[in-house]
Each structure stands twice: as C-alpha cells, then as structure tokens.
Amino acid sequence: MRDIEMDSRRDVSIGMPEDSRARKPQREVLEWDEQAERMASLGRIATGIAHEINQPLNSLKVIADSMLYWHRKGKPADIEKIMENVSRISAQADRINDIIQHIRTFVRNQTPVDPRPCQVNVAVEGALALLGSQLSSHGIVVKTCLDPSLTQILAVSNRLEEVIINLVVNAMHALDSVERLEKRICISTRQAGSRVILEVEDNGCGIGEELRGRIFEPFFTTKPIEGMGLGLSIVHSVVTSFQGCIDTVANADCGATFRVTFPTYAGHAGEGAQG
Ligand SMILES: Nc1ncnc2c1ncn2[C@@H]1O[C@H](COP(=O)(O)OP(=O)(O)OP(=O)(O)O)[C@@H](O)[C@H]1O
Ligand SMILES: [Mg+2]
C-alpha cells in the first residue's frame, strides 16, 4: 500500500509541488488540480482504448495474412471464401470506427459544460461499450439490471460515464487479483423516491475495514505499479458536483459494492422552485 505522504510521484508526475502550491493563488491551484485530474483520466482511458482497438486490429491482421498466405502458396481461396473474409474485415473496421466515434464524443465533452438532464442507464451502456471486450478478455461476466423507468438526473453525461468507467475498472482489477469460479461485475440502477441509485458490485478481493476510510483520498492506492490512486477521488468529486453521494456497502460475495445516489432532475427543479 502506498501512502499519500510517502509517494514521491505525487509531485513529479501529476501534482504540483507543495511549496509552489502554497505560493499559487487559489484559482490557479484549482485549475492545476483540474488539469491533473484530466491527465490522469486520459491515461486511464488511453489504456482502455489501446486495448479495445488492439483486438479488432489483431483480427484484421489474421484474416488478411491468411489470405496472403494461401495466395503466395498458389492456392487462392474461391471467390465466396474471399468475399466472406472481406466482410469479416469490414465488420472489424466497423468495430474500430465505433470505438473511435465513441472516444470522439467523450473527448469533445471534456470542456466544462453545464449539467443537463441525463439518463444514468445510457451512461452505463456507454461505459460498457468502451470496456466490454476488455472485461471479457479478463474472464469477467458483466450483469446489468437497469431500471427502465428510471428518471433523469442533472449531470454531464461524459462525466457520469467516467464515474462508471472508474468503478468498473477498479472492479476488474479487484477480480484480477483473486481466483473465482465465476468473476462477476453487476451494475444496477433503481429509483428510490426522489433519488436515483447506481450500484457497481463485484465478487473480487473486497475492501478491508481499515481501508474504507481512505479509498477516496487522492493518491491512495494499494496497486503497486499501475495505480495512481486518483480514480475514486475523481469519482467522488464528480458525484458530489452533481449533488450526489458515494459510499461502499457490504457485499454478500465478500467483494465490493459502490453505491452512488443522485437526486433526480425533478428533485433539482423542485429545489429551484423553492429557492
Ligand atoms: N472494487 C474494488 N475492490 C477492492 N478494492 C477497491 C475497489 N475499488 C477501489 N479499491 C481500492 O481503493 C483504492 C483506490 O482506488 P482508486 O480508483 O482511487 O485508485 P487506483 O485504482 O489504485 O488507481 P487509479 O484509479 O488512479 O488508476 C484502490 O487502490 C483499491 O485498494
Ligand atoms: Mg482506480
């Protein structure tokens, strides 16, 4: 486990040195923190993207190489087989295109925008579209239980997606560290009166009692190599910026469950009317 005070990377790679933070006006420090936050998210997302694109790219290479191989051997496939391979190539290219389109939307939305009514279920589907094949290649089964009658919340859709991506990637890492007959991530949404609840649950290593109070601290990580310890602090700041709250709750499978609660859009409108 790394500790915030002991981690020299804090200053070197993404944070601002403590003494210069002290000299900076508050607004600049905030801007710097936002920039650091964005860079960290970008790194995490870039790793996911590389993985997502690598798979269809490998398939393209295998199909094309096998056609070339048989052609060089003087045994070209018949036209039907060639057309079948061409359509497989086209499908893989479509898959890469989908991923790129998705990333474009995500990046375009990085500039600060006002919260709008949005649907948590759509953000869950967006996050899974980005992470789906990575999860299955880790042998993880994803189950979703999304309430179709969920009401909208007031948020920024790509930030919401980022929250879910961070929670799911953490769950994936927790599952990578254990042996299980079935590695599972369950994502559910439900309505509870004037609140919308999102839960991301896994049957991974779980979070020890002694760590629960620290996991939302910036730069707190138990991952010796790949972790920066920023994911959950970003999640926390995004969720609270939409008037929501996040917590961990007990999980019957000894894994971790993150529960995120948002007020509904109608709830916000009601507040506005009163205020
Ligand atoms: N689903 C989970 N199961 C078990 N432990 C978890 C889970 N999610 C988070 N944690 C614990 O909380 C710590 C902090 O998580 P956080 O996402 O902030 O950082 P990280 O995943 O270590 O690094 P980063 O997200 O910056 O790459 C993790 O190092 C891990 O110990
Ligand atoms: Mg993380």
PDB file of C-alpha atoms and ligand atoms in Angstrom:
ATOM      1  CA  MET A   1       0.000   0.000   0.000  1.00  0.00           C
ATOM      2  CA  ARG A   2       1.303   3.458  -0.803  1.00  0.00           C
ATOM      3  CA  ASP A   3       0.668   6.371   1.407  1.00  0.00           C
ATOM      4  CA  ILE A   4      -0.104   9.881   0.253  1.00  0.00           C
ATOM      5  CA  GLU A   5       2.761  11.393   2.221  1.00  0.00           C
ATOM      6  CA  MET A   6       5.292   8.782   1.117  1.00  0.00           C
ATOM      7  CA  ASP A   7       4.572   8.877  -2.598  1.00  0.00           C
ATOM      8  CA  SER A   8       7.118  10.961  -4.434  1.00  0.00           C
ATOM      9  CA  ARG A   9       5.202  10.550  -7.761  1.00  0.00           C
ATOM     10  CA  ARG A  10       2.597  12.811  -6.294  1.00  0.00           C
ATOM     11  CA  ASP A  11       4.761  15.839  -7.002  1.00  0.00           C
ATOM     12  CA  VAL A  12       6.673  14.601 -10.001  1.00  0.00           C
ATOM     13  CA  SER A  13       4.103  13.339 -12.438  1.00  0.00           C
ATOM     14  CA  ILE A  14       0.787  14.988 -11.961  1.00  0.00           C
ATOM     15  CA  GLY A  15       0.647  17.063  -8.850  1.00  0.00           C
ATOM     16  CA  MET A  16       2.066  20.479  -8.237  1.00  0.00           C
ATOM     17  CA  PRO A  17       4.997  20.668  -5.781  1.00  0.00           C
ATOM     18  CA  GLU A  18       3.760  21.542  -2.315  1.00  0.00           C
ATOM     19  CA  ASP A  19       5.803  24.743  -1.971  1.00  0.00           C
ATOM     20  CA  SER A  20       4.672  26.083  -5.339  1.00  0.00           C
ATOM     21  CA  ARG A  21       1.049  25.149  -4.471  1.00  0.00           C
ATOM     22  CA  ALA A  22       1.409  27.276  -1.381  1.00  0.00           C
ATOM     23  CA  ARG A  23       2.547  30.244  -3.482  1.00  0.00           C
ATOM     24  CA  LYS A  24      -0.188  29.913  -6.126  1.00  0.00           C
ATOM     25  CA  PRO A  25      -3.448  31.799  -5.854  1.00  0.00           C
ATOM     26  CA  GLN A  26      -6.395  29.510  -5.046  1.00  0.00           C
ATOM     27  CA  ARG A  27      -7.937  29.757  -8.553  1.00  0.00           C
ATOM     28  CA  GLU A  28      -4.691  28.647 -10.230  1.00  0.00           C
ATOM     29  CA  VAL A  29      -4.348  25.744  -7.813  1.00  0.00           C
ATOM     30  CA  LEU A  30      -7.889  24.651  -8.677  1.00  0.00           C
ATOM     31  CA  GLU A  31      -7.160  24.917 -12.415  1.00  0.00           C
ATOM     32  CA  TRP A  32      -3.982  22.875 -11.911  1.00  0.00           C
ATOM     33  CA  ASP A  33      -5.888  20.217  -9.993  1.00  0.00           C
ATOM     34  CA  GLU A  34      -8.494  20.023 -12.754  1.00  0.00           C
ATOM     35  CA  GLN A  35      -5.738  19.659 -15.343  1.00  0.00           C
ATOM     36  CA  ALA A  36      -4.043  16.909 -13.302  1.00  0.00           C
ATOM     37  CA  GLU A  37      -7.397  15.179 -12.949  1.00  0.00           C
ATOM     38  CA  ARG A  38      -7.979  15.319 -16.699  1.00  0.00           C
ATOM     39  CA  MET A  39      -4.487  13.990 -17.471  1.00  0.00           C
ATOM     40  CA  ALA A  40      -4.976  11.058 -15.099  1.00  0.00           C
ATOM     41  CA  SER A  41      -8.351  10.204 -16.646  1.00  0.00           C
ATOM     42  CA  LEU A  42      -6.831  10.474 -20.088  1.00  0.00           C
ATOM     43  CA  GLY A  43      -4.084   7.988 -19.177  1.00  0.00           C
ATOM     44  CA  ARG A  44      -6.622   5.523 -17.874  1.00  0.00           C
ATOM     45  CA  ILE A  45      -8.872   5.950 -20.865  1.00  0.00           C
ATOM     46  CA  ALA A  46      -5.935   5.713 -23.328  1.00  0.00           C
ATOM     47  CA  THR A  47      -5.003   2.308 -21.871  1.00  0.00           C
ATOM     48  CA  GLY A  48      -8.586   1.143 -22.358  1.00  0.00           C
ATOM     49  CA  ILE A  49      -8.698   2.490 -25.910  1.00  0.00           C
ATOM     50  CA  ALA A  50      -5.424   0.798 -26.860  1.00  0.00           C
ATOM     51  CA  HIS A  51      -6.841  -2.475 -25.594  1.00  0.00           C
ATOM     52  CA  GLU A  52     -10.186  -2.053 -27.347  1.00  0.00           C
ATOM     53  CA  ILE A  53      -8.632  -1.203 -30.715  1.00  0.00           C
ATOM     54  CA  ASN A  54      -5.962  -3.863 -30.466  1.00  0.00           C
ATOM     55  CA  GLN A  55      -8.460  -6.706 -30.630  1.00  0.00           C
ATOM     56  CA  PRO A  56     -10.185  -5.894 -33.944  1.00  0.00           C
ATOM     57  CA  LEU A  57      -6.784  -4.897 -35.318  1.00  0.00           C
ATOM     58  CA  ASN A  58      -5.401  -8.361 -34.495  1.00  0.00           C
ATOM     59  CA  SER A  59      -8.402  -9.983 -36.166  1.00  0.00           C
ATOM     60  CA  LEU A  60      -7.855  -7.865 -39.306  1.00  0.00           C
ATOM     61  CA  LYS A  61      -4.224  -8.921 -39.422  1.00  0.00           C
ATOM     62  CA  VAL A  62      -5.030 -12.624 -39.010  1.00  0.00           C
ATOM     63  CA  ILE A  63      -7.670 -12.583 -41.772  1.00  0.00           C
ATOM     64  CA  ALA A  64      -5.519 -10.588 -44.214  1.00  0.00           C
ATOM     65  CA  ASP A  65      -2.366 -12.647 -43.507  1.00  0.00           C
ATOM     66  CA  SER A  66      -4.161 -15.922 -44.079  1.00  0.00           C
ATOM     67  CA  MET A  67      -5.488 -14.699 -47.468  1.00  0.00           C
ATOM     68  CA  LEU A  68      -1.969 -13.607 -48.453  1.00  0.00           C
ATOM     69  CA  TYR A  69      -0.519 -16.907 -47.258  1.00  0.00           C
ATOM     70  CA  TRP A  70      -2.800 -19.008 -49.462  1.00  0.00           C
ATOM     71  CA  HIS A  71      -2.312 -16.648 -52.388  1.00  0.00           C
ATOM     72  CA  ARG A  72       1.504 -16.949 -52.145  1.00  0.00           C
ATOM     73  CA  LYS A  73       1.170 -20.732 -51.927  1.00  0.00           C
ATOM     74  CA  GLY A  74      -0.584 -20.583 -55.277  1.00  0.00           C
ATOM     75  CA  LYS A  75      -3.843 -21.776 -53.678  1.00  0.00           C
ATOM     76  CA  PRO A  76      -6.049 -18.679 -53.581  1.00  0.00           C
ATOM     77  CA  ALA A  77      -9.436 -19.187 -51.949  1.00  0.00           C
ATOM     78  CA  ASP A  78     -12.544 -19.266 -54.129  1.00  0.00           C
ATOM     79  CA  ILE A  79     -14.492 -16.058 -54.582  1.00  0.00           C
ATOM     80  CA  GLU A  80     -17.092 -16.983 -51.938  1.00  0.00           C
ATOM     81  CA  LYS A  81     -14.423 -17.506 -49.296  1.00  0.00           C
ATOM     82  CA  ILE A  82     -12.712 -14.260 -50.334  1.00  0.00           C
ATOM     83  CA  MET A  83     -15.982 -12.328 -50.026  1.00  0.00           C
ATOM     84  CA  GLU A  84     -16.631 -13.909 -46.630  1.00  0.00           C
ATOM     85  CA  ASN A  85     -13.195 -12.716 -45.453  1.00  0.00           C
ATOM     86  CA  VAL A  86     -13.738  -9.244 -46.920  1.00  0.00           C
ATOM     87  CA  SER A  87     -16.991  -8.922 -44.998  1.00  0.00           C
ATOM     88  CA  ARG A  88     -15.229 -10.042 -41.782  1.00  0.00           C
ATOM     89  CA  ILE A  89     -12.588  -7.366 -42.433  1.00  0.00           C
ATOM     90  CA  SER A  90     -15.310  -4.800 -42.966  1.00  0.00           C
ATOM     91  CA  ALA A  91     -17.021  -5.800 -39.686  1.00  0.00           C
ATOM     92  CA  GLN A  92     -13.761  -5.390 -37.760  1.00  0.00           C
ATOM     93  CA  ALA A  93     -13.191  -1.981 -39.364  1.00  0.00           C
ATOM     94  CA  ASP A  94     -16.731  -1.003 -38.270  1.00  0.00           C
ATOM     95  CA  ARG A  95     -15.855  -2.041 -34.751  1.00  0.00           C
ATOM     96  CA  ILE A  96     -12.764   0.205 -34.723  1.00  0.00           C
ATOM     97  CA  ASN A  97     -14.845   3.013 -36.170  1.00  0.00           C
ATOM     98  CA  ASP A  98     -17.444   2.597 -33.388  1.00  0.00           C
ATOM     99  CA  ILE A  99     -14.737   2.823 -30.744  1.00  0.00           C
ATOM    100  CA  ILE A 100     -13.261   5.964 -32.340  1.00  0.00           C
ATOM    101  CA  GLN A 101     -16.671   7.617 -32.637  1.00  0.00           C
ATOM    102  CA  HIS A 102     -17.329   6.877 -29.017  1.00  0.00           C
ATOM    103  CA  ILE A 103     -13.986   8.365 -27.955  1.00  0.00           C
ATOM    104  CA  ARG A 104     -14.605  11.466 -30.090  1.00  0.00           C
ATOM    105  CA  THR A 105     -17.847  12.114 -28.243  1.00  0.00           C
ATOM    106  CA  PHE A 106     -16.090  11.557 -24.951  1.00  0.00           C
ATOM    107  CA  VAL A 107     -13.154  13.893 -25.710  1.00  0.00           C
ATOM    108  CA  ARG A 108     -15.365  16.588 -27.240  1.00  0.00           C
ATOM    109  CA  ASN A 109     -17.218  16.662 -23.974  1.00  0.00           C
ATOM    110  CA  GLN A 110     -14.131  17.231 -21.812  1.00  0.00           C
ATOM    111  CA  THR A 111     -14.550  21.007 -21.780  1.00  0.00           C
ATOM    112  CA  PRO A 112     -16.611  22.179 -18.812  1.00  0.00           C
ATOM    113  CA  VAL A 113     -20.291  22.183 -19.620  1.00  0.00           C
ATOM    114  CA  ASP A 114     -23.364  22.857 -17.597  1.00  0.00           C
ATOM    115  CA  PRO A 115     -25.169  19.855 -16.187  1.00  0.00           C
ATOM    116  CA  ARG A 116     -28.196  18.753 -18.181  1.00  0.00           C
ATOM    117  CA  PRO A 117     -30.902  16.186 -17.633  1.00  0.00           C
ATOM    118  CA  CYS A 118     -29.386  12.815 -18.448  1.00  0.00           C
ATOM    119  CA  GLN A 119     -30.091   9.161 -18.041  1.00  0.00           C
ATOM    120  CA  VAL A 120     -27.801   7.010 -15.851  1.00  0.00           C
ATOM    121  CA  ASN A 121     -28.717   3.883 -17.859  1.00  0.00           C
ATOM    122  CA  VAL A 122     -27.325   5.469 -21.034  1.00  0.00           C
ATOM    123  CA  ALA A 123     -24.043   6.238 -19.239  1.00  0.00           C
ATOM    124  CA  VAL A 124     -23.826   2.606 -18.059  1.00  0.00           C
ATOM    125  CA  GLU A 125     -24.304   1.384 -21.629  1.00  0.00           C
ATOM    126  CA  GLY A 126     -21.702   3.870 -22.904  1.00  0.00           C
ATOM    127  CA  ALA A 127     -19.139   2.741 -20.340  1.00  0.00           C
ATOM    128  CA  LEU A 128     -19.733  -0.914 -21.164  1.00  0.00           C
ATOM    129  CA  ALA A 129     -19.418  -0.233 -24.897  1.00  0.00           C
ATOM    130  CA  LEU A 130     -15.928   1.069 -24.160  1.00  0.00           C
ATOM    131  CA  LEU A 131     -14.858  -1.607 -21.678  1.00  0.00           C
ATOM    132  CA  GLY A 132     -16.836  -4.656 -22.834  1.00  0.00           C
ATOM    133  CA  SER A 133     -14.184  -6.653 -24.660  1.00  0.00           C
ATOM    134  CA  GLN A 134     -11.514  -5.786 -22.103  1.00  0.00           C
ATOM    135  CA  LEU A 135     -13.729  -7.252 -19.377  1.00  0.00           C
ATOM    136  CA  SER A 136     -14.479 -10.420 -21.294  1.00  0.00           C
ATOM    137  CA  SER A 137     -10.791 -10.908 -22.071  1.00  0.00           C
ATOM    138  CA  HIS A 138     -10.212 -10.802 -18.291  1.00  0.00           C
ATOM    139  CA  GLY A 139     -12.758 -13.616 -17.937  1.00  0.00           C
ATOM    140  CA  ILE A 140     -15.296 -11.337 -16.268  1.00  0.00           C
ATOM    141  CA  VAL A 141     -19.033 -11.703 -16.737  1.00  0.00           C
ATOM    142  CA  VAL A 142     -20.935  -8.422 -16.588  1.00  0.00           C
ATOM    143  CA  LYS A 143     -24.550  -8.470 -15.480  1.00  0.00           C
ATOM    144  CA  THR A 144     -26.740  -5.426 -15.742  1.00  0.00           C
ATOM    145  CA  CYS A 145     -30.058  -4.806 -14.074  1.00  0.00           C
ATOM    146  CA  LEU A 146     -31.153  -1.364 -15.252  1.00  0.00           C
ATOM    147  CA  ASP A 147     -34.493   0.044 -14.212  1.00  0.00           C
ATOM    148  CA  PRO A 148     -36.191   1.028 -17.498  1.00  0.00           C
ATOM    149  CA  SER A 149     -38.414   3.565 -15.753  1.00  0.00           C
ATOM    150  CA  LEU A 150     -35.500   5.419 -14.143  1.00  0.00           C
ATOM    151  CA  THR A 151     -35.981   9.183 -14.148  1.00  0.00           C
ATOM    152  CA  GLN A 152     -33.317  11.593 -15.374  1.00  0.00           C
ATOM    153  CA  ILE A 153     -30.704  13.263 -13.201  1.00  0.00           C
ATOM    154  CA  LEU A 154     -28.957  16.608 -13.605  1.00  0.00           C
ATOM    155  CA  ALA A 155     -25.375  15.825 -14.688  1.00  0.00           C
ATOM    156  CA  VAL A 156     -22.863  15.897 -17.535  1.00  0.00           C
ATOM    157  CA  SER A 157     -23.179  12.651 -19.450  1.00  0.00           C
ATOM    158  CA  ASN A 158     -19.479  12.030 -20.209  1.00  0.00           C
ATOM    159  CA  ARG A 159     -18.518  12.770 -16.591  1.00  0.00           C
ATOM    160  CA  LEU A 160     -21.137  10.280 -15.498  1.00  0.00           C
ATOM    161  CA  GLU A 161     -19.663   7.752 -17.877  1.00  0.00           C
ATOM    162  CA  GLU A 162     -16.224   8.463 -16.438  1.00  0.00           C
ATOM    163  CA  VAL A 163     -17.548   7.652 -12.945  1.00  0.00           C
ATOM    164  CA  ILE A 164     -18.819   4.289 -14.146  1.00  0.00           C
ATOM    165  CA  ILE A 165     -15.617   3.541 -16.079  1.00  0.00           C
ATOM    166  CA  ASN A 166     -13.519   4.174 -12.961  1.00  0.00           C
ATOM    167  CA  LEU A 167     -15.732   1.970 -10.778  1.00  0.00           C
ATOM    168  CA  VAL A 168     -15.790  -0.841 -13.328  1.00  0.00           C
ATOM    169  CA  VAL A 169     -12.018  -0.709 -13.947  1.00  0.00           C
ATOM    170  CA  ASN A 170     -11.455  -0.911 -10.177  1.00  0.00           C
ATOM    171  CA  ALA A 171     -13.790  -3.905 -10.000  1.00  0.00           C
ATOM    172  CA  MET A 172     -11.872  -5.518 -12.856  1.00  0.00           C
ATOM    173  CA  HIS A 173      -8.558  -5.039 -11.009  1.00  0.00           C
ATOM    174  CA  ALA A 174     -10.097  -6.450  -7.816  1.00  0.00           C
ATOM    175  CA  LEU A 175     -11.222  -9.522  -9.777  1.00  0.00           C
ATOM    176  CA  ASP A 176      -7.817  -9.908 -11.446  1.00  0.00           C
ATOM    177  CA  SER A 177      -6.305 -10.382  -8.002  1.00  0.00           C
ATOM    178  CA  VAL A 178      -8.484 -13.352  -6.970  1.00  0.00           C
ATOM    179  CA  GLU A 179      -9.347 -16.871  -8.093  1.00  0.00           C
ATOM    180  CA  ARG A 180     -13.105 -17.348  -8.608  1.00  0.00           C
ATOM    181  CA  LEU A 181     -15.231 -19.907 -10.413  1.00  0.00           C
ATOM    182  CA  GLU A 182     -17.197 -17.020 -11.846  1.00  0.00           C
ATOM    183  CA  LYS A 183     -15.769 -13.489 -11.871  1.00  0.00           C
ATOM    184  CA  ARG A 184     -18.699 -11.141 -11.836  1.00  0.00           C
ATOM    185  CA  ILE A 185     -19.499  -7.452 -12.034  1.00  0.00           C
ATOM    186  CA  CYS A 186     -23.136  -6.451 -11.536  1.00  0.00           C
ATOM    187  CA  ILE A 187     -24.269  -2.972 -12.475  1.00  0.00           C
ATOM    188  CA  SER A 188     -27.737  -1.990 -11.376  1.00  0.00           C
ATOM    189  CA  THR A 189     -29.869   1.127 -11.323  1.00  0.00           C
ATOM    190  CA  ARG A 190     -33.082   1.793  -9.464  1.00  0.00           C
ATOM    191  CA  GLN A 191     -35.380   4.554  -8.384  1.00  0.00           C
ATOM    192  CA  ALA A 192     -35.826   5.290  -4.681  1.00  0.00           C
ATOM    193  CA  GLY A 193     -38.369   8.081  -4.406  1.00  0.00           C
ATOM    194  CA  SER A 194     -36.686  11.297  -5.461  1.00  0.00           C
ATOM    195  CA  ARG A 195     -33.299   9.606  -5.793  1.00  0.00           C
ATOM    196  CA  VAL A 196     -31.633   7.510  -8.461  1.00  0.00           C
ATOM    197  CA  ILE A 197     -29.312   4.762  -7.234  1.00  0.00           C
ATOM    198  CA  LEU A 198     -26.490   3.208  -9.212  1.00  0.00           C
ATOM    199  CA  GLU A 199     -24.594   0.221  -7.819  1.00  0.00           C
ATOM    200  CA  VAL A 200     -21.435  -1.402  -9.118  1.00  0.00           C
ATOM    201  CA  GLU A 201     -20.822  -4.677  -7.376  1.00  0.00           C
ATOM    202  CA  ASP A 202     -18.059  -7.250  -7.794  1.00  0.00           C
ATOM    203  CA  ASN A 203     -17.005 -10.514  -6.222  1.00  0.00           C
ATOM    204  CA  GLY A 204     -13.337  -9.533  -6.133  1.00  0.00           C
ATOM    205  CA  CYS A 205     -10.958  -9.117  -3.202  1.00  0.00           C
ATOM    206  CA  GLY A 206     -13.202  -6.690  -1.289  1.00  0.00           C
ATOM    207  CA  ILE A 207     -12.123  -3.663   0.721  1.00  0.00           C
ATOM    208  CA  GLY A 208     -10.823  -4.252   4.237  1.00  0.00           C
ATOM    209  CA  GLU A 209     -12.390  -2.278   7.082  1.00  0.00           C
ATOM    210  CA  GLU A 210      -9.090  -0.473   7.687  1.00  0.00           C
ATOM    211  CA  LEU A 211      -9.021   0.845   4.093  1.00  0.00           C
ATOM    212  CA  ARG A 212     -12.636   2.003   3.785  1.00  0.00           C
ATOM    213  CA  GLY A 213     -11.992   5.411   5.244  1.00  0.00           C
ATOM    214  CA  ARG A 214      -9.064   6.075   2.909  1.00  0.00           C
ATOM    215  CA  ILE A 215     -10.014   4.893  -0.562  1.00  0.00           C
ATOM    216  CA  PHE A 216     -11.488   8.253  -1.648  1.00  0.00           C
ATOM    217  CA  GLU A 217      -8.322  10.130  -0.672  1.00  0.00           C
ATOM    218  CA  PRO A 218      -6.345  11.420  -3.650  1.00  0.00           C
ATOM    219  CA  PHE A 219      -3.256   9.284  -4.363  1.00  0.00           C
ATOM    220  CA  PHE A 220      -4.276   6.483  -2.043  1.00  0.00           C
ATOM    221  CA  THR A 221      -3.681   3.175  -3.812  1.00  0.00           C
ATOM    222  CA  THR A 222      -2.925  -0.433  -2.978  1.00  0.00           C
ATOM    223  CA  LYS A 223      -1.806  -1.128  -6.542  1.00  0.00           C
ATOM    224  CA  PRO A 224       1.989  -1.104  -6.575  1.00  0.00           C
ATOM    225  CA  ILE A 225       2.535  -0.492 -10.288  1.00  0.00           C
ATOM    226  CA  GLU A 226      -0.465   0.611 -12.294  1.00  0.00           C
ATOM    227  CA  GLY A 227      -2.398   2.584  -9.676  1.00  0.00           C
ATOM    228  CA  MET A 228      -2.183   6.325  -9.217  1.00  0.00           C
ATOM    229  CA  GLY A 229      -4.838   6.391  -6.537  1.00  0.00           C
ATOM    230  CA  LEU A 230      -6.797   9.074  -8.338  1.00  0.00           C
ATOM    231  CA  GLY A 231      -9.789   7.186  -9.717  1.00  0.00           C
ATOM    232  CA  LEU A 232     -12.043   7.248  -6.667  1.00  0.00           C
ATOM    233  CA  SER A 233     -11.148  10.808  -5.711  1.00  0.00           C
ATOM    234  CA  ILE A 234     -12.179  11.891  -9.222  1.00  0.00           C
ATOM    235  CA  VAL A 235     -15.351   9.816  -8.917  1.00  0.00           C
ATOM    236  CA  HIS A 236     -16.090  11.428  -5.561  1.00  0.00           C
ATOM    237  CA  SER A 237     -15.588  14.964  -6.855  1.00  0.00           C
ATOM    238  CA  VAL A 238     -17.701  14.324  -9.979  1.00  0.00           C
ATOM    239  CA  VAL A 239     -20.515  12.714  -7.995  1.00  0.00           C
ATOM    240  CA  THR A 240     -20.616  15.485  -5.398  1.00  0.00           C
ATOM    241  CA  SER A 241     -20.530  18.118  -8.152  1.00  0.00           C
ATOM    242  CA  PHE A 242     -23.895  16.664  -9.266  1.00  0.00           C
ATOM    243  CA  GLN A 243     -25.212  16.807  -5.660  1.00  0.00           C
ATOM    244  CA  GLY A 244     -24.812  13.058  -5.332  1.00  0.00           C
ATOM    245  CA  CYS A 245     -23.033  10.888  -2.793  1.00  0.00           C
ATOM    246  CA  ILE A 246     -20.999   7.698  -2.989  1.00  0.00           C
ATOM    247  CA  ASP A 247     -20.238   5.010  -0.471  1.00  0.00           C
ATOM    248  CA  THR A 248     -19.219   1.399  -0.176  1.00  0.00           C
ATOM    249  CA  VAL A 249     -21.723  -1.061   1.216  1.00  0.00           C
ATOM    250  CA  ALA A 250     -21.451  -4.642   2.469  1.00  0.00           C
ATOM    251  CA  ASN A 251     -21.458  -7.303  -0.179  1.00  0.00           C
ATOM    252  CA  ALA A 252     -22.581 -10.920   0.359  1.00  0.00           C
ATOM    253  CA  ASP A 253     -19.908 -12.228  -2.045  1.00  0.00           C
ATOM    254  CA  CYS A 254     -17.041 -10.743   0.031  1.00  0.00           C
ATOM    255  CA  GLY A 255     -16.366  -8.331  -2.834  1.00  0.00           C
ATOM    256  CA  ALA A 256     -17.001  -4.595  -3.016  1.00  0.00           C
ATOM    257  CA  THR A 257     -20.173  -2.685  -3.794  1.00  0.00           C
ATOM    258  CA  PHE A 258     -20.091   1.015  -4.627  1.00  0.00           C
ATOM    259  CA  ARG A 259     -23.416   2.788  -4.260  1.00  0.00           C
ATOM    260  CA  VAL A 260     -23.878   6.145  -5.921  1.00  0.00           C
ATOM    261  CA  THR A 261     -27.000   8.171  -5.142  1.00  0.00           C
ATOM    262  CA  PHE A 262     -28.171  11.183  -7.161  1.00  0.00           C
ATOM    263  CA  PRO A 263     -31.152  13.459  -6.696  1.00  0.00           C
ATOM    264  CA  THR A 264     -33.491  13.256  -9.681  1.00  0.00           C
ATOM    265  CA  TYR A 265     -33.745  16.109 -12.170  1.00  0.00           C
ATOM    266  CA  ALA A 266     -37.285  16.741 -10.913  1.00  0.00           C
ATOM    267  CA  GLY A 267     -35.852  16.950  -7.376  1.00  0.00           C
ATOM    268  CA  HIS A 268     -33.440  19.709  -8.525  1.00  0.00           C
ATOM    269  CA  ALA A 269     -36.270  21.568 -10.269  1.00  0.00           C
ATOM    270  CA  GLY A 270     -38.284  21.361  -7.031  1.00  0.00           C
ATOM    271  CA  GLU A 271     -35.356  22.838  -5.064  1.00  0.00           C
ATOM    272  CA  GLY A 272     -35.052  25.642  -7.597  1.00  0.00           C
ATOM    273  CA  ALA A 273     -38.736  26.418  -7.291  1.00  0.00           C
ATOM    274  CA  GLN A 274     -38.474  26.615  -3.502  1.00  0.00           C
ATOM    275  CA  GLY A 275     -35.264  28.660  -3.529  1.00  0.00           C
TER     276      GLY A 275
HETATM  277  N1  LIG B   1     -13.837  -2.709  -6.391  1.00  0.00           N
HETATM  278  C1  LIG B   1     -12.807  -2.645  -5.544  1.00  0.00           C
HETATM  279  N2  LIG B   1     -12.433  -3.747  -4.842  1.00  0.00           N
HETATM  280  C2  LIG B   1     -11.397  -3.705  -3.964  1.00  0.00           C
HETATM  281  N3  LIG B   1     -10.663  -2.585  -3.717  1.00  0.00           N
HETATM  282  C3  LIG B   1     -11.006  -1.474  -4.375  1.00  0.00           C
HETATM  283  C4  LIG B   1     -12.079  -1.425  -5.318  1.00  0.00           C
HETATM  284  N4  LIG B   1     -12.169  -0.169  -5.798  1.00  0.00           N
HETATM  285  C5  LIG B   1     -11.202   0.532  -5.202  1.00  0.00           C
HETATM  286  N5  LIG B   1     -10.485  -0.234  -4.360  1.00  0.00           N
HETATM  287  C6  LIG B   1      -9.358   0.190  -3.505  1.00  0.00           C
HETATM  288  O1  LIG B   1      -9.334   1.607  -3.471  1.00  0.00           O
HETATM  289  C7  LIG B   1      -8.041   2.080  -3.873  1.00  0.00           C
HETATM  290  C8  LIG B   1      -8.193   3.434  -4.512  1.00  0.00           C
HETATM  291  O2  LIG B   1      -8.892   3.314  -5.751  1.00  0.00           O
HETATM  292  P1  LIG B   1      -8.647   4.402  -6.862  1.00  0.00           P
HETATM  293  O3  LIG B   1      -9.515   4.072  -8.010  1.00  0.00           O
HETATM  294  O4  LIG B   1      -8.783   5.749  -6.255  1.00  0.00           O
HETATM  295  O5  LIG B   1      -7.122   4.251  -7.235  1.00  0.00           O
HETATM  296  P2  LIG B   1      -6.390   3.099  -8.042  1.00  0.00           P
HETATM  297  O6  LIG B   1      -7.394   2.241  -8.730  1.00  0.00           O
HETATM  298  O7  LIG B   1      -5.459   2.420  -7.100  1.00  0.00           O
HETATM  299  O8  LIG B   1      -5.554   3.935  -9.109  1.00  0.00           O
HETATM  300  P3  LIG B   1      -6.144   4.751 -10.355  1.00  0.00           P
HETATM  301  O9  LIG B   1      -7.635   4.647 -10.328  1.00  0.00           O
HETATM  302  O10 LIG B   1      -5.662   6.141 -10.172  1.00  0.00           O
HETATM  303  O11 LIG B   1      -5.549   4.076 -11.542  1.00  0.00           O
HETATM  304  C9  LIG B   1      -7.500   1.003  -4.784  1.00  0.00           C
HETATM  305  O12 LIG B   1      -6.082   1.033  -4.857  1.00  0.00           O
HETATM  306  C10 LIG B   1      -8.017  -0.259  -4.082  1.00  0.00           C
HETATM  307  O13 LIG B   1      -7.200  -0.596  -2.972  1.00  0.00           O
HETATM  308 MG    MG B   2      -8.932   3.124  -9.890  1.00  0.00          MG
END
